[in-house]
Each structure stands twice: as C-alpha cells, then as structure tokens.
Short mmCIF file of C-alpha atoms in Angstrom, two decimals:
data_model
loop_
_atom_site.label_atom_id
_atom_site.label_comp_id
_atom_site.label_asym_id
_atom_site.label_seq_id
_atom_site.Cartn_x
_atom_site.Cartn_y
_atom_site.Cartn_z
CA MET J 22 27.45 -37.98 -1.82
CA THR J 23 27.98 -40.07 1.29
CA PRO J 24 27.27 -43.82 1.07
CA SER J 25 23.99 -43.39 2.98
CA GLU J 26 22.86 -40.61 0.60
CA LEU J 27 23.76 -42.75 -2.41
CA CYS J 28 21.77 -45.63 -0.96
CA ARG J 29 18.75 -43.40 -0.37
CA PHE J 30 18.99 -41.89 -3.86
CA TYR J 31 19.20 -45.40 -5.31
CA LEU J 32 16.16 -46.49 -3.27
CA ILE J 33 14.08 -43.47 -4.35
CA THR J 34 14.93 -44.05 -8.01
CA ARG J 35 14.23 -47.76 -7.67
CA VAL J 36 10.81 -47.17 -6.09
CA PHE J 37 9.81 -44.70 -8.81
CA LEU J 38 10.90 -47.11 -11.53
CA SER J 39 9.20 -50.12 -9.90
CA TYR J 40 5.90 -48.23 -10.13
CA GLY J 41 6.54 -47.20 -13.73
CA LEU J 42 6.58 -43.49 -12.94
CA ASP J 43 9.25 -42.80 -15.54
CA GLU J 44 6.35 -42.48 -17.97
CA LEU J 45 5.68 -39.08 -16.34
CA ILE J 46 8.95 -37.80 -17.83
CA PRO J 47 8.24 -35.76 -20.97
CA LYS J 48 9.37 -37.22 -24.28
CA MET J 49 12.76 -35.60 -24.84
CA ARG J 50 16.40 -36.39 -25.48
CA LEU J 51 16.88 -37.31 -21.79
CA THR J 52 14.29 -40.10 -21.97
CA LEU J 53 16.48 -42.61 -23.85
CA PRO J 54 19.47 -42.43 -21.43
CA LEU J 55 17.06 -42.83 -18.51
CA ARG J 56 15.53 -45.95 -20.01
CA ILE J 57 18.97 -47.38 -20.74
CA GLY J 58 20.03 -46.63 -17.15
CA ARG J 59 16.86 -48.27 -15.91
CA ARG J 60 17.85 -51.53 -17.57
CA LEU J 61 21.61 -51.42 -16.85
CA LEU J 62 21.73 -49.98 -13.29
CA PHE J 63 18.46 -51.05 -11.72
CA TRP J 64 17.32 -54.11 -13.68
CA MET J 65 13.88 -52.75 -12.95
CA LYS J 66 10.59 -52.88 -14.76
CA ASN J 67 7.10 -51.68 -13.92
CA ARG J 68 5.81 -54.23 -11.39
CA HIS J 69 2.37 -52.67 -11.14
CA GLN J 70 1.21 -52.52 -14.74
CA ASP J 71 -2.26 -53.63 -13.65
CA LYS J 72 -2.75 -50.42 -11.61
CA PRO J 73 -3.67 -46.99 -13.05
CA LEU J 74 -1.12 -44.16 -12.96
CA GLY J 75 -2.76 -42.28 -10.07
CA GLU J 76 -2.73 -45.28 -7.78
CA ARG J 77 0.89 -46.09 -8.69
CA LEU J 78 1.92 -42.50 -7.89
CA ARG J 79 0.15 -42.60 -4.52
CA LEU J 80 1.67 -45.96 -3.56
CA ALA J 81 5.17 -44.82 -4.55
CA LEU J 82 4.94 -41.62 -2.48
CA GLN J 83 3.51 -43.57 0.43
CA GLU J 84 6.35 -46.11 0.27
CA LEU J 85 9.00 -43.38 0.26
CA GLY J 86 7.78 -41.89 3.53
CA PRO J 87 6.68 -38.59 5.11
CA VAL J 88 8.73 -36.14 3.01
CA TRP J 89 7.19 -37.48 -0.19
CA ILE J 90 3.72 -37.94 1.31
CA LYS J 91 3.71 -34.25 2.26
CA PHE J 92 4.57 -33.42 -1.34
CA GLY J 93 1.67 -35.57 -2.55
CA GLN J 94 -0.70 -33.88 -0.11
CA MET J 95 0.09 -30.49 -1.57
CA MET J 96 -0.34 -31.74 -5.13
CA SER J 97 -3.73 -33.23 -4.22
CA THR J 98 -5.19 -29.74 -3.71
CA ARG J 99 -4.40 -28.71 -7.31
CA ARG J 100 -7.19 -30.57 -9.04
CA ASP J 101 -6.96 -28.12 -11.93
CA LEU J 102 -3.48 -29.46 -12.74
CA PHE J 103 -4.21 -33.20 -12.63
CA PRO J 104 -6.82 -35.55 -14.08
CA PRO J 105 -9.54 -36.52 -11.55
CA ALA J 106 -8.24 -40.10 -11.34
CA VAL J 107 -4.79 -38.87 -10.21
CA ALA J 108 -6.11 -36.14 -7.88
CA ASP J 109 -8.51 -38.58 -6.16
CA GLN J 110 -5.65 -40.96 -5.44
CA LEU J 111 -3.38 -38.23 -4.11
CA ALA J 112 -6.20 -37.02 -1.85
CA MET J 113 -6.02 -40.40 -0.06
CA LEU J 114 -2.59 -39.39 1.27
CA GLN J 115 -4.25 -36.75 3.47
CA ASP J 116 -5.65 -39.09 6.11
CA ARG J 117 -5.64 -42.61 4.70
CA VAL J 118 -1.97 -43.50 4.81
CA SER J 119 -1.44 -47.13 5.85
CA PRO J 120 -1.48 -47.22 9.69
CA PHE J 121 1.06 -48.96 11.86
CA ASP J 122 -0.02 -51.60 14.38
CA GLY J 123 -2.40 -50.35 17.08
CA GLU J 124 -0.71 -52.32 19.84
CA LEU J 125 2.61 -50.71 18.91
CA ALA J 126 0.84 -47.34 19.20
CA ARG J 127 -0.37 -48.34 22.69
CA LYS J 128 3.18 -49.23 23.76
CA HIS J 129 4.55 -45.90 22.52
CA ILE J 130 1.79 -43.96 24.31
CA GLU J 131 2.42 -45.85 27.57
CA LEU J 132 6.16 -45.25 27.24
CA ALA J 133 5.57 -41.51 26.78
CA MET J 134 3.00 -41.30 29.61
CA GLY J 135 5.06 -43.41 32.01
CA GLY J 136 2.47 -46.01 32.92
CA PRO J 137 -0.43 -48.21 31.78
CA LEU J 138 -2.90 -46.51 29.43
CA GLU J 139 -5.82 -47.31 31.73
CA THR J 140 -4.39 -44.96 34.36
CA TRP J 141 -5.60 -41.98 32.31
CA PHE J 142 -7.95 -43.30 29.60
CA ASP J 143 -10.87 -45.66 29.10
CA ASP J 144 -12.13 -47.34 25.92
CA PHE J 145 -8.89 -46.99 23.95
CA ASN J 146 -9.49 -48.18 20.38
CA ALA J 147 -6.45 -49.95 18.94
CA GLU J 148 -7.80 -49.43 15.42
CA ALA J 149 -6.57 -46.10 14.08
CA LEU J 150 -9.25 -43.47 13.40
CA ALA J 151 -6.99 -41.83 10.81
CA SER J 152 -3.40 -42.21 9.70
CA ALA J 153 -1.16 -39.62 8.10
CA SER J 154 2.47 -39.20 7.14
CA ILE J 155 3.88 -38.21 10.54
CA ALA J 156 1.42 -39.68 13.04
CA GLN J 157 -1.86 -41.50 13.49
CA VAL J 158 -4.80 -41.02 15.87
CA HIS J 159 -6.79 -43.34 18.13
CA THR J 160 -9.99 -42.66 20.06
CA ALA J 161 -10.42 -42.97 23.83
CA LYS J 162 -12.20 -41.34 26.80
CA LEU J 163 -10.88 -39.45 29.77
CA LYS J 164 -11.86 -40.72 33.21
CA ASN J 165 -14.57 -38.02 33.34
CA GLY J 166 -16.16 -39.45 30.17
CA GLN J 167 -14.93 -36.75 27.78
CA GLU J 168 -14.31 -38.18 24.30
CA VAL J 169 -10.77 -37.52 23.07
CA VAL J 170 -8.37 -38.53 20.34
CA LEU J 171 -4.77 -39.53 21.00
CA LYS J 172 -2.25 -38.61 18.33
CA VAL J 173 1.00 -40.59 18.39
CA ILE J 174 4.15 -40.11 16.30
CA ARG J 175 5.09 -42.95 13.98
CA PRO J 176 7.97 -44.99 15.42
CA ASP J 177 11.46 -44.72 13.87
CA ILE J 178 10.43 -41.93 11.52
CA LEU J 179 13.23 -39.46 12.37
CA PRO J 180 16.05 -41.35 10.55
CA ILE J 181 13.94 -41.47 7.37
CA ILE J 182 13.26 -37.72 7.48
CA LYS J 183 16.93 -36.93 8.13
CA ALA J 184 18.09 -39.18 5.28
CA ASP J 185 15.68 -37.58 2.81
CA THR J 186 16.46 -34.01 3.86
CA ARG J 187 20.20 -34.66 3.64
CA LEU J 188 19.67 -35.85 0.10
CA MET J 189 17.51 -32.81 -0.65
CA HIS J 190 20.29 -30.54 0.67
CA ARG J 191 22.76 -32.30 -1.62
CA LEU J 192 20.51 -31.92 -4.66
CA ALA J 193 19.84 -28.28 -3.71
CA GLY J 194 23.60 -27.70 -3.75
CA TRP J 195 23.79 -29.07 -7.29
CA LEU J 196 20.88 -27.00 -8.59
CA PRO J 197 22.73 -23.65 -8.97
CA LYS J 198 25.42 -25.46 -10.99
CA LEU J 199 23.01 -27.35 -13.22
CA LEU J 200 20.37 -24.69 -13.91
CA PRO J 201 20.83 -21.04 -14.92
CA ASP J 202 18.03 -20.07 -12.49
CA GLY J 203 19.24 -22.34 -9.71
CA ARG J 204 20.86 -19.66 -7.56
CA ARG J 205 17.89 -17.27 -7.85
CA LEU J 206 15.59 -20.01 -6.52
CA ARG J 207 17.68 -20.15 -3.31
CA PRO J 208 17.16 -23.93 -3.04
CA GLN J 209 19.33 -24.38 0.06
CA GLU J 210 17.28 -21.91 2.08
CA VAL J 211 14.01 -23.41 0.86
CA VAL J 212 15.15 -26.92 1.84
CA ARG J 213 16.27 -25.68 5.27
CA GLU J 214 12.84 -24.13 5.82
CA TYR J 215 11.08 -27.32 4.71
CA GLU J 216 13.33 -29.43 6.95
CA LYS J 217 12.54 -27.20 9.92
CA THR J 218 8.80 -27.56 9.43
CA LEU J 219 9.07 -31.35 9.17
CA LEU J 220 11.18 -31.62 12.33
CA ASP J 221 8.84 -29.25 14.16
CA GLU J 222 5.97 -31.63 13.39
CA LEU J 223 7.73 -34.37 15.34
CA ASN J 224 7.31 -32.39 18.57
CA LEU J 225 3.63 -32.65 19.51
CA LEU J 226 4.09 -30.24 22.43
CA ARG J 227 4.78 -27.58 19.81
CA GLU J 228 1.61 -28.59 17.96
CA ALA J 229 -0.35 -28.39 21.21
CA ALA J 230 0.91 -24.85 21.84
CA ASN J 231 0.06 -23.86 18.26
CA ALA J 232 -3.48 -25.23 18.59
CA ILE J 233 -4.02 -23.41 21.89
CA GLN J 234 -2.91 -20.13 20.29
CA LEU J 235 -5.09 -20.63 17.20
CA ARG J 236 -8.07 -21.54 19.39
CA ARG J 237 -7.54 -18.33 21.40
CA ASN J 238 -7.32 -16.25 18.20
CA PHE J 239 -10.70 -17.56 16.99
CA ASP J 240 -12.46 -17.85 20.33
CA LYS J 241 -16.24 -17.62 19.75
CA SER J 242 -15.69 -16.98 16.04
CA PRO J 243 -18.48 -18.17 13.70
CA MET J 244 -15.87 -18.86 11.01
CA LEU J 245 -13.47 -21.35 12.64
CA TYR J 246 -13.50 -23.74 15.61
CA VAL J 247 -10.31 -25.29 16.97
CA PRO J 248 -10.70 -28.31 19.31
CA GLU J 249 -9.61 -28.03 22.93
CA ILE J 250 -6.17 -29.38 23.85
CA TYR J 251 -5.74 -31.28 27.12
CA SER J 252 -2.25 -30.10 27.97
CA ASP J 253 -1.87 -32.19 31.14
CA TYR J 254 -1.89 -35.37 29.03
CA CYS J 255 0.32 -34.14 26.18
CA ARG J 256 3.89 -35.31 25.69
CA GLU J 257 6.50 -34.75 22.98
CA THR J 258 5.27 -37.82 21.05
CA VAL J 259 1.63 -37.87 22.23
CA LEU J 260 -1.11 -35.24 21.87
CA VAL J 261 -4.56 -35.46 23.48
CA MET J 262 -7.39 -33.25 22.26
CA GLU J 263 -11.17 -33.02 22.13
CA ARG J 264 -12.81 -35.36 19.65
CA ILE J 265 -14.77 -33.49 17.01
CA TYR J 266 -17.52 -34.60 14.63
CA GLY J 267 -17.65 -32.86 11.29
CA ILE J 268 -17.95 -33.31 7.55
CA PRO J 269 -14.64 -33.53 5.68
CA VAL J 270 -14.37 -30.38 3.59
CA SER J 271 -13.65 -32.50 0.51
CA ASP J 272 -16.95 -34.45 0.90
CA ILE J 273 -18.97 -32.14 -1.33
CA GLU J 274 -21.88 -34.57 -1.62
CA THR J 275 -22.44 -34.75 2.16
CA LEU J 276 -22.06 -30.97 2.51
CA GLU J 277 -24.73 -30.39 -0.11
CA ARG J 278 -26.99 -33.04 1.42
CA ASN J 279 -26.67 -31.17 4.72
CA ASN J 280 -27.87 -28.00 2.90
CA THR J 281 -24.58 -26.20 3.55
CA ASN J 282 -24.32 -22.65 2.19
CA MET J 283 -21.42 -23.45 -0.16
CA LYS J 284 -20.89 -19.88 -1.33
CA LEU J 285 -20.56 -18.57 2.23
CA LEU J 286 -18.37 -21.53 3.16
CA ALA J 287 -15.97 -20.80 0.30
CA GLU J 288 -15.87 -17.09 1.16
CA ARG J 289 -15.18 -17.85 4.81
CA GLY J 290 -12.25 -20.03 3.81
CA VAL J 291 -10.64 -17.00 2.15
CA GLN J 292 -11.56 -14.75 5.12
CA VAL J 293 -10.10 -17.21 7.65
CA PHE J 294 -6.84 -17.33 5.72
CA PHE J 295 -6.44 -13.56 5.44
CA THR J 296 -7.47 -13.06 9.08
CA GLN J 297 -4.80 -15.49 10.24
CA VAL J 298 -2.12 -13.91 8.07
CA PHE J 299 -2.80 -10.20 8.50
CA ARG J 300 -4.69 -9.81 11.78
CA ASP J 301 -2.86 -12.45 13.82
CA SER J 302 0.36 -13.05 11.86
CA PHE J 303 -0.14 -16.69 12.86
CA PHE J 304 -1.58 -18.98 10.22
CA HIS J 305 -2.31 -22.68 9.85
CA ALA J 306 0.12 -23.68 7.11
CA ASP J 307 -1.08 -27.25 6.49
CA MET J 308 -4.63 -26.61 5.32
CA HIS J 309 -5.07 -29.65 3.10
CA PRO J 310 -8.60 -31.19 3.09
CA GLY J 311 -7.59 -33.93 5.56
CA ASN J 312 -7.15 -31.29 8.27
CA ILE J 313 -10.31 -29.25 7.61
CA PHE J 314 -13.88 -30.21 8.54
CA VAL J 315 -17.23 -28.43 8.51
CA SER J 316 -19.59 -28.50 11.49
CA TYR J 317 -22.91 -30.35 11.05
CA GLU J 318 -24.60 -27.57 13.02
CA HIS J 319 -26.22 -24.46 11.45
CA PRO J 320 -25.34 -25.33 7.81
CA GLU J 321 -26.81 -22.01 6.66
CA ASP J 322 -24.07 -20.31 8.70
CA PRO J 323 -21.27 -22.87 8.21
CA GLN J 324 -18.27 -23.08 10.51
CA TYR J 325 -14.92 -24.67 9.74
CA ILE J 326 -13.19 -27.02 12.19
CA GLY J 327 -9.39 -26.99 11.95
CA ILE J 328 -7.09 -29.70 13.31
CA ASP J 329 -3.40 -30.65 13.03
CA CYS J 330 -1.57 -27.42 13.83
CA GLY J 331 1.90 -28.94 13.53
CA ILE J 332 2.89 -26.47 10.83
CA VAL J 333 2.14 -22.79 11.37
CA GLY J 334 3.64 -19.71 9.78
CA SER J 335 4.12 -16.09 10.75
CA LEU J 336 5.23 -12.92 9.00
CA ASN J 337 7.02 -9.84 10.30
CA LYS J 338 5.42 -6.39 10.04
CA GLU J 339 7.31 -5.39 6.90
CA ASP J 340 6.42 -8.56 5.00
CA LYS J 341 2.75 -8.23 6.03
CA ARG J 342 2.60 -4.62 4.87
CA TYR J 343 4.31 -5.35 1.56
CA LEU J 344 2.05 -8.34 0.94
CA ALA J 345 -1.13 -6.43 1.75
CA GLU J 346 -0.09 -3.50 -0.43
CA ASN J 347 0.80 -5.93 -3.23
CA PHE J 348 -2.57 -7.67 -3.02
CA ILE J 349 -4.47 -4.37 -3.00
CA ALA J 350 -2.41 -3.06 -5.91
CA PHE J 351 -3.16 -6.29 -7.82
CA PHE J 352 -6.89 -5.98 -7.10
CA ASN J 353 -6.80 -2.33 -8.27
CA ARG J 354 -4.72 -3.32 -11.30
CA ASP J 355 -2.05 -0.85 -10.22
CA TYR J 356 0.83 -2.79 -11.73
CA ARG J 357 3.19 0.16 -11.38
CA LYS J 358 2.69 -0.02 -7.61
CA VAL J 359 3.27 -3.78 -7.67
CA ALA J 360 6.56 -3.32 -9.51
CA GLU J 361 7.72 -0.56 -7.15
CA LEU J 362 6.80 -2.61 -4.07
CA HIS J 363 8.87 -5.54 -5.32
CA VAL J 364 11.86 -3.25 -5.74
CA ASP J 365 11.33 -1.50 -2.37
CA SER J 366 11.06 -4.82 -0.53
CA GLY J 367 14.25 -6.15 -2.11
CA TRP J 368 12.44 -9.05 -3.79
CA VAL J 369 13.94 -7.93 -7.10
CA PRO J 370 17.28 -6.11 -7.58
CA ARG J 371 17.39 -2.34 -7.01
CA ASP J 372 18.52 -1.69 -10.57
CA THR J 373 15.40 -3.33 -12.05
CA ASN J 374 13.76 -1.32 -14.82
CA VAL J 375 10.41 -0.57 -13.16
CA GLU J 376 8.65 0.26 -16.45
CA GLU J 377 9.60 -3.07 -18.02
CA PHE J 378 8.73 -4.97 -14.85
CA GLU J 379 5.34 -3.23 -14.69
CA PHE J 380 4.57 -4.19 -18.29
CA ALA J 381 5.57 -7.83 -17.66
CA ILE J 382 3.31 -8.07 -14.58
CA ARG J 383 0.44 -6.47 -16.51
CA THR J 384 0.84 -9.05 -19.28
CA VAL J 385 0.56 -11.91 -16.78
CA CYS J 386 -2.20 -10.63 -14.48
CA GLU J 387 -4.58 -8.57 -16.60
CA PRO J 388 -6.28 -11.58 -18.26
CA ILE J 389 -7.33 -13.15 -14.94
CA PHE J 390 -9.44 -10.30 -13.56
CA GLU J 391 -13.23 -10.16 -13.61
CA LYS J 392 -13.49 -13.91 -14.07
CA PRO J 393 -14.96 -16.50 -11.71
CA LEU J 394 -12.50 -18.91 -10.17
CA GLU J 395 -13.58 -21.77 -12.42
CA GLU J 396 -12.34 -19.86 -15.49
CA ILE J 397 -8.95 -18.95 -14.03
CA SER J 398 -6.05 -21.31 -14.60
CA PHE J 399 -3.75 -20.44 -11.73
CA GLY J 400 -1.35 -23.10 -12.95
CA HIS J 401 -0.73 -21.06 -16.10
CA VAL J 402 -0.60 -17.81 -14.12
CA LEU J 403 2.06 -19.23 -11.80
CA LEU J 404 4.04 -20.49 -14.77
CA ASN J 405 3.94 -17.05 -16.41
CA LEU J 406 4.91 -15.36 -13.14
CA PHE J 407 7.82 -17.78 -12.82
CA ASN J 408 9.03 -16.79 -16.27
CA THR J 409 8.67 -13.13 -15.31
CA ALA J 410 10.63 -13.76 -12.12
CA ARG J 411 13.41 -15.44 -14.07
CA ARG J 412 13.61 -12.52 -16.48
CA PHE J 413 13.93 -9.94 -13.69
CA ASN J 414 16.11 -12.03 -11.34
CA MET J 415 13.43 -12.24 -8.67
CA GLU J 416 14.64 -14.37 -5.75
CA VAL J 417 12.55 -16.94 -3.92
CA GLN J 418 11.68 -15.62 -0.44
CA PRO J 419 12.09 -18.55 2.01
CA GLN J 420 10.04 -16.76 4.69
CA LEU J 421 7.09 -16.76 2.26
CA VAL J 422 7.29 -20.41 1.17
CA LEU J 423 4.75 -21.57 3.78
CA LEU J 424 2.45 -18.72 2.84
CA GLN J 425 2.67 -19.62 -0.85
CA LYS J 426 1.89 -23.26 -0.07
CA THR J 427 -1.09 -22.25 2.08
CA LEU J 428 -2.38 -20.03 -0.73
CA LEU J 429 -2.34 -23.08 -3.00
CA TYR J 430 -4.36 -25.01 -0.41
CA VAL J 431 -6.89 -22.19 -0.03
CA GLU J 432 -7.35 -21.88 -3.76
CA GLY J 433 -7.75 -25.65 -4.11
CA LEU J 434 -10.42 -25.72 -1.41
CA GLY J 435 -12.23 -22.74 -2.95
CA ARG J 436 -12.27 -24.43 -6.35
CA GLN J 437 -13.78 -27.58 -4.85
CA LEU J 438 -16.44 -25.87 -2.74
CA TYR J 439 -17.70 -23.10 -4.99
CA PRO J 440 -16.05 -22.75 -8.40
CA GLN J 441 -17.83 -19.42 -9.03
CA LEU J 442 -16.15 -17.79 -6.02
CA ASP J 443 -14.91 -14.27 -6.79
CA LEU J 444 -11.61 -14.41 -4.95
CA TRP J 445 -10.85 -10.75 -5.55
CA LYS J 446 -14.20 -9.43 -4.32
CA THR J 447 -13.91 -11.55 -1.17
CA ALA J 448 -10.35 -10.59 -0.25
CA LYS J 449 -10.13 -6.94 -1.30
CA PRO J 450 -12.46 -5.39 1.36
CA PHE J 451 -10.66 -7.28 4.13
CA LEU J 452 -7.22 -6.10 3.00
CA GLU J 453 -8.34 -2.50 2.54
CA SER J 454 -9.83 -2.49 6.04
CA TRP J 455 -6.63 -3.96 7.47
CA MET J 456 -4.46 -1.37 5.70
CA ARG J 457 -6.63 1.49 7.04
CA SER J 458 -6.12 0.14 10.55
CA GLN J 459 -2.33 0.22 10.11
CA VAL J 460 -1.99 3.93 9.30
CA GLY J 461 -3.34 7.22 10.62
CA ILE J 462 -5.17 7.93 13.89
CA PRO J 463 -6.37 4.31 14.56
CA ALA J 464 -2.81 3.02 14.36
CA ILE J 465 -1.58 5.76 16.76
CA PHE J 466 -4.28 4.98 19.33
CA ARG J 467 -3.58 1.25 19.08
CA SER J 468 0.16 1.82 19.54
CA VAL J 469 -0.46 4.03 22.58
CA LYS J 470 -2.81 1.42 24.03
CA GLU J 471 -0.30 -1.39 23.52
CA LYS J 472 2.63 0.53 25.00
CA ALA J 473 0.83 2.36 27.80
CA PRO J 474 1.49 -0.36 30.44
CA TYR J 475 5.21 -0.20 29.67
CA TRP J 476 5.23 3.60 29.92
CA VAL J 477 3.33 3.50 33.24
CA GLU J 478 5.86 1.00 34.57
CA LYS J 479 8.81 3.23 33.59
CA LEU J 480 7.24 6.53 34.71
CA PRO J 481 8.67 6.46 38.31
CA GLU J 482 12.13 5.94 36.85
CA LEU J 483 11.80 8.89 34.47
CA PRO J 484 13.73 11.53 36.58
CA GLU J 485 16.62 9.14 37.10
CA LEU J 486 16.64 8.18 33.41
CA VAL J 487 16.70 11.88 32.41
CA TYR J 488 19.58 12.58 34.86
CA ASP J 489 21.53 9.56 33.54
CA ALA J 490 20.95 10.70 29.96
CA LEU J 491 22.24 14.22 30.77
CA GLN J 492 25.32 12.80 32.51
CA GLN J 493 26.03 10.50 29.59
CA HIS J 494 25.66 13.45 27.22
CA LYS J 495 28.13 15.47 29.32
CA HIS J 496 30.66 12.62 29.41
CA LEU J 497 30.23 12.07 25.71
CA GLN J 498 30.82 15.77 24.97
CA GLN J 499 33.99 15.74 27.11
CA SER J 500 35.22 12.63 25.33
CA VAL J 501 34.58 14.22 21.93
CA GLU J 502 36.47 17.41 22.95
CA LYS J 503 39.40 15.37 24.26
CA LEU J 504 39.51 13.27 21.11
CA SER J 505 39.35 16.42 18.95
CA SER J 506 42.29 17.95 20.87
CA GLN J 507 44.33 14.79 20.47
CA LEU J 508 43.59 14.71 16.75
CA GLN J 509 44.68 18.35 16.32
CA LYS J 510 47.87 17.66 18.26
CA GLN J 511 48.51 14.58 16.18
CA ARG J 512 47.96 16.55 12.96
CA GLY J 513 50.49 19.16 14.19
CA GLN J 514 53.01 16.46 14.99
CA GLN J 515 52.47 14.83 11.62
CA GLY J 516 52.97 18.21 9.86
CA GLU J 517 56.22 18.80 11.80
CA ALA J 518 57.36 15.28 11.02
CA ARG J 519 56.76 15.80 7.27
CA TYR J 520 58.81 19.04 7.46
CA LEU J 521 61.71 17.24 9.20
CA PHE J 522 61.52 14.40 6.64
CA GLY J 523 61.83 16.99 3.87
CA VAL J 524 64.82 18.73 5.51
CA GLY J 525 66.57 15.44 6.21
CA ALA J 526 66.03 14.23 2.64
CA THR J 527 67.35 17.51 1.25
CA LEU J 528 70.52 17.28 3.38
CA VAL J 529 71.14 13.65 2.39
CA VAL J 530 70.61 14.34 -1.34
CA THR J 531 72.87 17.45 -1.21
CA GLY J 532 75.60 15.51 0.56
CA ALA J 533 75.36 12.74 -2.02
CA LEU J 534 75.69 15.20 -4.91
CA LEU J 535 78.76 16.88 -3.29
CA MET J 536 80.32 13.45 -2.75
CA ILE J 537 79.84 12.62 -6.43
CA ASN J 538 81.63 15.85 -7.32
CA ASN J 539 84.55 15.02 -4.94
CA VAL J 540 83.93 17.99 -2.61
CA PRO J 541 85.92 17.31 0.60
CA THR J 542 84.51 17.31 4.20
CA TRP J 543 80.97 18.63 3.53
CA PRO J 544 79.34 15.51 2.08
CA SER J 545 79.72 13.24 5.06
CA TRP J 546 78.65 16.01 7.46
CA LEU J 547 75.52 16.81 5.43
CA ILE J 548 74.54 13.14 5.06
CA GLY J 549 74.99 12.55 8.80
CA ALA J 550 72.98 15.67 9.69
CA GLY J 551 70.22 14.63 7.25
CA ALA J 552 70.02 11.18 8.83
CA VAL J 553 69.72 12.72 12.32
CA VAL J 554 66.96 15.13 11.19
CA TRP J 555 65.12 12.22 9.45
CA LEU J 556 65.32 10.13 12.65
CA ILE J 557 63.87 13.03 14.69
CA GLY J 558 61.00 13.33 12.19
CA TRP J 559 60.32 9.59 12.40
CA ARG J 560 60.10 9.74 16.21
CA ARG J 561 57.71 12.73 16.03
CA ALA J 562 55.48 10.82 13.62
CA HIS J 563 55.29 7.82 15.96
#
C-alpha cells in the first residue's frame, strides 16, 4: 500500500470502530485479534454508545463519504435483510445526507455559469431542497417564471472518491490470494465498473444527456415521467431541470391516503424496469427510493416520476437475449434450459456437467415459485445461488453488475409497495412478448425497416461496388495462383536439396570410412566432393 492508501485504510477502520460497528462482526476466532488490535493500534472505543446501531451505521457511512453512502443506499432497499430500525436509518442516506453550505453552492454555480446567479435565475433558495452523496439541489425560477431545481456537485469530492477507489482496487487485488473464490468473483473488474459509474456521476452533462434519452424513451407513457432538462443552463458541475411535485415512493402512508392503486403501482415498477432493459437497452441503474416519486394526479392510474439519471446501464444484444431466455426458462421451470444457457453464454465453463448444474439450480429455485413476494426470502435465494455459483466456477459478469443492483432496488420497492405482488406473473408476459418480437417474421420486417435507409443510400453505388468486388476477386485469384506456383517450386527445390544433402552425406561418410582403413587418395577426394554437393544443396534450400 502507498502511504495515502494506508492513511485512508486507517481512517476507515478508525471511523468504524469509533461508532462501535465492530459488534457487527460475527462471533468467531477473528473477533479476539480484532478487539486486541482495536486497543493497541487505534486506542479507540465506541464514542456513540447512546445511539442505536442503525443510527451509528448511517453516521459512519455518511462520514466516510460518497462511496460508502452509495453502499448504504443499496442496503436500504433490502428491508427483508435488516431490522426496521436499521433499514429506516439507512433510508435517510437516499436524500437526507448533511448538506454543505448554501452560499458555497451559490459560488460554485456562479463559477460554473460564468457570472452572477441573478443573470439567469430568480428566487434562488440557499437552503438545500435535498442533499445526497454526490450533489445537492436548490430551488429557483427561470426568468420566464418556470420553476426549476439546480443540482450542484459537492466541492472537493473527487480526491475522496479516488482515494477510496484506489484502496478498493488494492483490496480487490488481495481477494484472489485470500479467498478460494476470489478469482471467480473477478473483483478487479467489478471495482473498475463501480469506479467508472461513480466518476460518471461527477459529470452532470452526462446525467443531462441520460435524462433527455430516458424522457424520449417514455414520452407520453402512463408508466413513467422524466422531468425536462434545460440544456442551455447545464454545465459539467451544474444541472438545471424542471421542478416536480410528487409523493416519495417510500411514503406508503401518503400514497394510501391519496388512494393510490398500490397493486398497479407495484406491477408498473416491474414493467418499467423490464421495458428499459429489454425494449430500450437503456435503464436507470440508481432506482433507490430517493430518486423515485409518484404523481399526485390520477392515483387510480399511478405514474412514476424518475430523477437522478447519473447512473444508467445498457446491455448488448447477446446479453439481452440470454437474460430474457434465462428469465423465461426460470418462469417455466425449465432448469435444463437455464443450465444450457449459462454454458452457451460462457458464464460457466464449457466443461460443466449440465445435468448436475440443472439439479443444483432446481434445488435453489423450485421452492420460490407460486408464492407471493412477501413469502419469498430473496436473501436466502441469493445466498444459495452464490453457493451454486462457487460449486460450478461461475464467474461474476461485470457488465451485469448494474443490472443486478437495479434488480435489488426493484424488488425492494415491490416489497414495500405491495408485498403480495406476483413478480413472475407480472414479468413473464412481457418477456415472452419481447422474445416473439426478436425472432421470425416480425424481426425480419423490423430489420428491413431499420436498414432500408442505408440500403437506399448505397443503391446508386451498387454497380461500382459489384465491379470492384469482381476485380478484387480476380486479383485475389491471381495472387492465389501465383502463391501456389511459388509453393510448388519451393517444394521442388526443397526435395532436390534433401537429395543433395543425402548424396553429400554419403560421400563424406564413405570417405571417412576409407580414411580409417588407410585407403590412399580416395578418402580426401570423396570428402571434398561430399562437402561441395552438401554446399550446393544448402544453397538450393535457401
């Protein structure tokens, strides 16, 4: 480790110990050395004994910065894995992180815009509307009276992110050496992917482009509304968008008081996710409750409002097809197909015993079907799948990490909104419809429609392209014939050379034998002739 990495590692350990989080470590042989190290190396004790565990965990993650806050945000969606007191505290990391000073935010906005704030905005509110791990937002109005929010990046955050990710890279390098499964988990690639998403979030122009694309994908959709982005006012560290009014998706009490159709809302959450992944191959990958609202309007036909598009994911055609086929095979309980798809996609080694893999998947997945979501412990399912993956050397797919995280968010939201949601019944028809559109006549017509403009553009060039292709074929044929002739000639020369080598060797050996037997004159002549013949053969060979 470099000195800076050691300092950061020391700080992280010190923060965790100062909040007494070592009590989260299971009782095992490692506990005693850790407690001894706590006294000898850190001289640290729990300074917050008056606070409950959940609050201490939230404060520690918040103190460590954006990398750890993001981790806490993801954990907050898994209310089935944590006691309510802990989950409620972690949920506060979604939009209630301690804000930085509003006047400092004003200065950073003015620096990015290149002038006084009043040149573009009225009624700027220095008090933050919401504050998260990477940025915070303030309200204002455009000169035409349109209400907007201004999102500004936290100052001096980049060095903290780089320090933490460097440390994560270092720990990821140790993992394959410390754990038998470390290499299969591909920790370095996972950390690189996580680092990329964090750094991408620091560029708000990228987020603006993502939001514009997502808004276009769901234009006039009853399922999802994405606020308008005012591109003319956006900068790398400042984003300006339409201000929205909605109910936080985690505020179940207000949703019910507004007579929201909770069943339809939960189902639409699943539909929005699968539409983004499979129809658009462009999905919001940071769908924690702090970024999702529900419109007050038409509660019987509820519509989501999505913000904060800093992290988006996409999949290539092969990954989409394999995922869709895997989901459908799971829903149909065709575990043989699931096993074969994993082998075909390269997610498990080619020499995997498909029969054994099928049986292992069946053992994990069969118990979860035909149950409402409230009765399914996905935490245990994931743990069992992890054990199955370890047994069959399944590798972590870095390109799917964002998708896996988003699936956790979607499941967490579904559990909160409508615990009786039948996830399989909601998703299966969508995936089957999508798969039908990817094969057969519909797929052919769609491909022709997509490529027709290109073909029309190239049509006038077709005679010239055909002539060029014929000429290239002719030149290629001539080159092949010439090369074949040269090879035949070379083979003939090599055969002649081998013959001359044989004759020369025979003459040299014969001369040597005659010399041993004291035969006069002939030996030296034969050896000299053999050497000459050998030299001629060598020249023919080269």
